Short mmCIF file of C-alpha atoms and ligand atoms in Angstrom, two decimals:
data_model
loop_
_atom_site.label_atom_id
_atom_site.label_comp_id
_atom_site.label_asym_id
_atom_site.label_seq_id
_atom_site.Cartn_x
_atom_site.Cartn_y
_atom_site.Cartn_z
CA UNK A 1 1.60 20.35 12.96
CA UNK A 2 4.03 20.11 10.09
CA UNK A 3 2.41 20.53 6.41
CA UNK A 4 3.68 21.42 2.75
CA UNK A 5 1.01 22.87 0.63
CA UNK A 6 1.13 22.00 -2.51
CA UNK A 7 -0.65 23.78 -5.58
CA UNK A 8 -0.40 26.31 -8.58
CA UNK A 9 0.57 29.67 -8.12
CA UNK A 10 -3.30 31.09 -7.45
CA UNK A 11 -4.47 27.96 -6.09
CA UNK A 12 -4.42 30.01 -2.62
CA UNK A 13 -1.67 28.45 -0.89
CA UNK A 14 -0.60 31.93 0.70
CA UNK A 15 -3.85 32.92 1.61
CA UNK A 16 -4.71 29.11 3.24
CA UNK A 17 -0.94 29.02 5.00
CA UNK A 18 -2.49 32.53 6.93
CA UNK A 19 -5.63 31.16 8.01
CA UNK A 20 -3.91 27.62 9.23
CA UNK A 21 -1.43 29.46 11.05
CA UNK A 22 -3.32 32.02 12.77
CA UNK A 23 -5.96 28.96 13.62
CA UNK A 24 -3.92 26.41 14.65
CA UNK A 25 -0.64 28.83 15.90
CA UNK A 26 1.55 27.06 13.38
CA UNK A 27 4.69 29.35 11.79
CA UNK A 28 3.69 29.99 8.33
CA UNK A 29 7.02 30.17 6.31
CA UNK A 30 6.58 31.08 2.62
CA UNK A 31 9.51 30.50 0.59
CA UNK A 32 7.97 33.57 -1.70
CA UNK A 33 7.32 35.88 1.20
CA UNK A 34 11.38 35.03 1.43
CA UNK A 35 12.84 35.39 -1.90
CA UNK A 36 10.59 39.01 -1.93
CA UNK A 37 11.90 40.19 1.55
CA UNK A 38 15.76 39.32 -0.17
CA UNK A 39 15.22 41.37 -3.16
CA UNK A 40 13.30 44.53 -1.51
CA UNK A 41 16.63 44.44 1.13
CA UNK A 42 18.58 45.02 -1.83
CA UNK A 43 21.49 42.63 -0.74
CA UNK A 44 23.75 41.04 -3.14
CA UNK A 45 21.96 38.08 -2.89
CA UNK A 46 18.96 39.71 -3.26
CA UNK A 47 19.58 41.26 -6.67
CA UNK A 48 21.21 37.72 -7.51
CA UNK A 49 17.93 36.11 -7.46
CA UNK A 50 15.80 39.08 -8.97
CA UNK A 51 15.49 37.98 -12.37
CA UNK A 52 14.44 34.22 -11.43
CA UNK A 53 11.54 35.62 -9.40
CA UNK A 54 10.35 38.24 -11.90
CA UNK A 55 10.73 35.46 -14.88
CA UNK A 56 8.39 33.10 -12.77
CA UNK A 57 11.24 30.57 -13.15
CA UNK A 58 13.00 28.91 -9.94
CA UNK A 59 15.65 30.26 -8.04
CA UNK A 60 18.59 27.74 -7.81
CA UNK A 61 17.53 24.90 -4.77
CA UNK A 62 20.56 25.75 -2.87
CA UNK A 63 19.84 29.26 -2.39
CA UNK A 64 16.28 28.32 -1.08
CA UNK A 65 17.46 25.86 0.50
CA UNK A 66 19.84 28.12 2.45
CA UNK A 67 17.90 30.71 3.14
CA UNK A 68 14.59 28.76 4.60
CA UNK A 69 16.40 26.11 6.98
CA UNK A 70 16.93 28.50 9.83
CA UNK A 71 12.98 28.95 10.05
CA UNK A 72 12.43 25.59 9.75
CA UNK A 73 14.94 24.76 12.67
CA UNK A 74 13.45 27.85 14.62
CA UNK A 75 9.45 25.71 14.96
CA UNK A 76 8.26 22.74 15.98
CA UNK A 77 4.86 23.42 14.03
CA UNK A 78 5.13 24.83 10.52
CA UNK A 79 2.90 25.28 7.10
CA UNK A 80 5.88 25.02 4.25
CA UNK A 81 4.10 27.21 2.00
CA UNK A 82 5.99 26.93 -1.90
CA UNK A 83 8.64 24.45 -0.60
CA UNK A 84 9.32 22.17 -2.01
CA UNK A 85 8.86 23.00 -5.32
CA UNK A 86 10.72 20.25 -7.11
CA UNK A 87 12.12 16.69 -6.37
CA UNK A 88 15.30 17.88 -5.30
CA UNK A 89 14.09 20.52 -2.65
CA UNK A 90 11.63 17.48 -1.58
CA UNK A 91 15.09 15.18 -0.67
CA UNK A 92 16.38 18.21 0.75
CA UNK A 93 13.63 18.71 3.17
CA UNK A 94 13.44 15.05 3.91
CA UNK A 95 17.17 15.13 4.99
CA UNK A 96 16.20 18.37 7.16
CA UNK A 97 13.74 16.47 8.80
CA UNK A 98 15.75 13.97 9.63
CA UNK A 99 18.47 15.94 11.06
CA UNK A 100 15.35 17.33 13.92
CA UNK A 101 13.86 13.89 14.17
CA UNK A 102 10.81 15.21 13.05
CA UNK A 103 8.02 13.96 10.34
CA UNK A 104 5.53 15.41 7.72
CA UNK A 105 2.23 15.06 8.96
CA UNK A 106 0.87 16.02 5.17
CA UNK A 107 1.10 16.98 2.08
CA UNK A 108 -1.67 18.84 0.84
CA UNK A 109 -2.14 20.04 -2.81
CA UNK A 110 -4.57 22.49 -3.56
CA UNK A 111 -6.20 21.69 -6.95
CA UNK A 112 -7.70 24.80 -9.62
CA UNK A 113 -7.65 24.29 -13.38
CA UNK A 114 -5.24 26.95 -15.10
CA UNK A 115 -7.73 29.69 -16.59
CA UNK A 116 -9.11 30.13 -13.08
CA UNK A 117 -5.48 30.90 -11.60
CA UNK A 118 -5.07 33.33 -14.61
CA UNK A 119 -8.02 34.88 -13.17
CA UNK A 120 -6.99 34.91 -9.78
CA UNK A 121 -3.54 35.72 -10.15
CA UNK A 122 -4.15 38.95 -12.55
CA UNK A 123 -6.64 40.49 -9.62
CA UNK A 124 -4.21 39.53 -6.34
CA UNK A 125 -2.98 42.58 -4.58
CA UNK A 126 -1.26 42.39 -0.87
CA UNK A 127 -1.57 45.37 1.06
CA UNK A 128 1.54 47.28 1.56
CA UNK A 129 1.66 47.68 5.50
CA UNK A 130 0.24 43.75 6.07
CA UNK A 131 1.30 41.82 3.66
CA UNK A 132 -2.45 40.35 3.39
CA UNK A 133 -3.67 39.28 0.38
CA UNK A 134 -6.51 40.49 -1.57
CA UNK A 135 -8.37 39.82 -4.87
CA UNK A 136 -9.94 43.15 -6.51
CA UNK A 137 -13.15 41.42 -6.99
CA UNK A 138 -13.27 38.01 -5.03
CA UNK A 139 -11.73 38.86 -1.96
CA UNK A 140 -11.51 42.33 -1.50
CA UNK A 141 -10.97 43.77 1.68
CA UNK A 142 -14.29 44.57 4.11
CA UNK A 143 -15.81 48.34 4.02
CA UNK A 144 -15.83 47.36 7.98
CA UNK A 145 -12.35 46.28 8.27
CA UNK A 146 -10.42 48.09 11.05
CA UNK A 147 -7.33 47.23 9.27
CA UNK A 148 -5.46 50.08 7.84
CA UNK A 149 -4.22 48.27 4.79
CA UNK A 150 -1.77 51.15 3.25
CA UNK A 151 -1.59 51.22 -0.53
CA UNK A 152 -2.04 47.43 -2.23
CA UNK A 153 0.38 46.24 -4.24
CA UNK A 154 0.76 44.18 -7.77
CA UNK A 155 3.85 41.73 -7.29
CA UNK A 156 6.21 41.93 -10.00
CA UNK A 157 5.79 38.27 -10.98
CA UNK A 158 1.95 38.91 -11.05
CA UNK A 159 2.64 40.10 -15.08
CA UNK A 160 0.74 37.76 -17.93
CA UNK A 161 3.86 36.21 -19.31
CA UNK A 162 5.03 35.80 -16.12
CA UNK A 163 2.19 34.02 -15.04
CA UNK A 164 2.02 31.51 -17.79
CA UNK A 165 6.01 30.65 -17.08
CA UNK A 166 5.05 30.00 -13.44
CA UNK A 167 2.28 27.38 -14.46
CA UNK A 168 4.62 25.42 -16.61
CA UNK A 169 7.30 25.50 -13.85
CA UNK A 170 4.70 24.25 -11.76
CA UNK A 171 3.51 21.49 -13.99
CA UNK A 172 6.55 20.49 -15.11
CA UNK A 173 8.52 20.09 -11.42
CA UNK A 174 5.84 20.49 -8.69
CA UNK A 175 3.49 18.43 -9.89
CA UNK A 176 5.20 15.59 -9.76
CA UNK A 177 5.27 15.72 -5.74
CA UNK A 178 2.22 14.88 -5.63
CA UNK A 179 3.45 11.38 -6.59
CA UNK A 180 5.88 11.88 -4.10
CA UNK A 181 3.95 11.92 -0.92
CA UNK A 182 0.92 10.00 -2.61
CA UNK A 183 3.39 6.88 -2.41
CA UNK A 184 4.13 7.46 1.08
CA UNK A 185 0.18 7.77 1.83
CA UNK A 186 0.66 11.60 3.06
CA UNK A 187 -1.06 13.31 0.34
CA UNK A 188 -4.10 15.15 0.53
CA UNK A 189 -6.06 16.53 -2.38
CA UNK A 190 -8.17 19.29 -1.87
CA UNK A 191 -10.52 21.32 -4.41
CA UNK A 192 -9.43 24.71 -4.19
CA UNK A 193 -12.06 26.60 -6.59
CA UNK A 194 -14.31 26.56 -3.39
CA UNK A 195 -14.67 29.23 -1.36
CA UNK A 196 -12.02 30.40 1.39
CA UNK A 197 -13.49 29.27 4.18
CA UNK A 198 -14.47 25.52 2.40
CA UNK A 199 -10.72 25.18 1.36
CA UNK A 200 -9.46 25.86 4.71
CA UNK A 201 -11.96 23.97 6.27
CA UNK A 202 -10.96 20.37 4.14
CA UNK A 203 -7.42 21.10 4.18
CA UNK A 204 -7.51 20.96 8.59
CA UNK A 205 -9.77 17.98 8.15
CA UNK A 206 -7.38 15.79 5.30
CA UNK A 207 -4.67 16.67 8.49
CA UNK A 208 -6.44 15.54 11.30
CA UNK A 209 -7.60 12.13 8.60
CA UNK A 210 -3.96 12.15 7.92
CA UNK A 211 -2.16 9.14 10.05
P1 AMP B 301 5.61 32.24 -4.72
O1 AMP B 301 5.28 33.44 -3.92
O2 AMP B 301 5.57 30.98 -3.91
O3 AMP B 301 4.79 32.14 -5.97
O4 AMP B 301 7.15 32.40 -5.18
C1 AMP B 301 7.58 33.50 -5.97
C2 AMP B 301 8.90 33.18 -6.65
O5 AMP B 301 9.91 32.94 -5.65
C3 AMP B 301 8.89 31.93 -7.52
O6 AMP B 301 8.38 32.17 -8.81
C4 AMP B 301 10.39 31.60 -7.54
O7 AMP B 301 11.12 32.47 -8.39
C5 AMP B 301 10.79 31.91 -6.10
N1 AMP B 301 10.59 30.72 -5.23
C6 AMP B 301 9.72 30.59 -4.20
N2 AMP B 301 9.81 29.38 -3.63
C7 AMP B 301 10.76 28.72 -4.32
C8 AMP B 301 11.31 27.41 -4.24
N3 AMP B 301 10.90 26.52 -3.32
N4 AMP B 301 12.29 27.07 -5.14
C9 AMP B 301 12.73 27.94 -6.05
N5 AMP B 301 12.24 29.17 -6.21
C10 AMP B 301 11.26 29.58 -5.35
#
């Protein structure tokens, strides 16, 4: 299985990449989940690329281009989860592709209007020792869990203004994508103000549809 998810920041894409992955054993490999891991190291690069992420605008393509090829070599079946993110990282990934003599199986964008990602973006916290993503009141974690969750955390980029920059970014350069893989007749458009389980549950059956 090799998929991009496509979508807004809020439409779920980190929360659907989990599911997918733990379902169908496929390497979930978040471009987001990379840039944070870079700056919380505290490496040059790291600090470099700080200010894009907590602006909400894109770090430069070569940079996350760089440092998300070696997991993308590493698996045979992946979820590309906020990659690409603009025509240029979309070439790039072709040419990748190429290089391993592998294809996209599909694109699938995740569709919410913008006032419910507010909403959903403002009440995300991940939990500090699992990285697993929460929403205060939508998703919050089960009074049965077994999980030890640690403290939850607010990302940095989760601020309002923050927010708003990261839904013009997407609008602007990610949209477009959807174009993209529409003319290649990979694209998959599912309605992502459903519940968890209904998103996840389209987005495996638009792949297995998906020639
Ligand atoms: P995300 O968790 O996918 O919302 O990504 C958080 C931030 O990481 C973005 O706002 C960007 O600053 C950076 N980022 C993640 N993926 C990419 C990408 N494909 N291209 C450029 N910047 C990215």
């Amino acid at each position: 299985m090799r998929i991009v998810l496509l979508g807004p920041q809020g439409a779920g894409k980190g929360t659907q990449a989990q599911r997918i992955s733990r379902e169908k054993g496929a390497k979930h490999i978040s471009t987001g989940d990379l840039v944070r891991a870079e700056i919380k190291s505290g490496s040059e690069l790291g600090q470099s690329i700080k200010d894009y992420n907590d602006r909400g605008d894109l770090v430069p393509d070569e940079i996350i281009i760089e440092m998300m090829k070696p997991y993308l070599d590493e698996a045979d079946s992946w979820i590309l989860d906020g990659f690409p993110r603009n025509e240029s990282q979309a070439e790039a990934l072709d040419r990748m592709l190429a290089e391993i003599e592998a294809e996209l199986d599909a694109a699938v964008a995740l569709e919410a209007p913008d006032d419910l990602l507010v909403e959903r973006l403002s009440g995300r916290r991940t939990s500090e020792a699992t990285g697993n993503i929460y929403h205060v009141e939508y998703d919050p974690l089960p009074e049965d869990s077994e999980e030890d969750p640690g403290p939850f955390v607010q990302r940095e980029d989760d601020s309002e203004e923050s927010i708003r920059r990261r839904l013009e970014v997407y609008h602007e350069q990610t949209e477009p994508l959807k174009g993209y893989y529409a003319d290649r007749d990979i694209l998959a458009q599912v309605d992502a103000t459903q519940g968890i389980s209904e998103v996840t549950d389209d987005i495996l059956e638009s792949v297995e549809k998906s020639p």
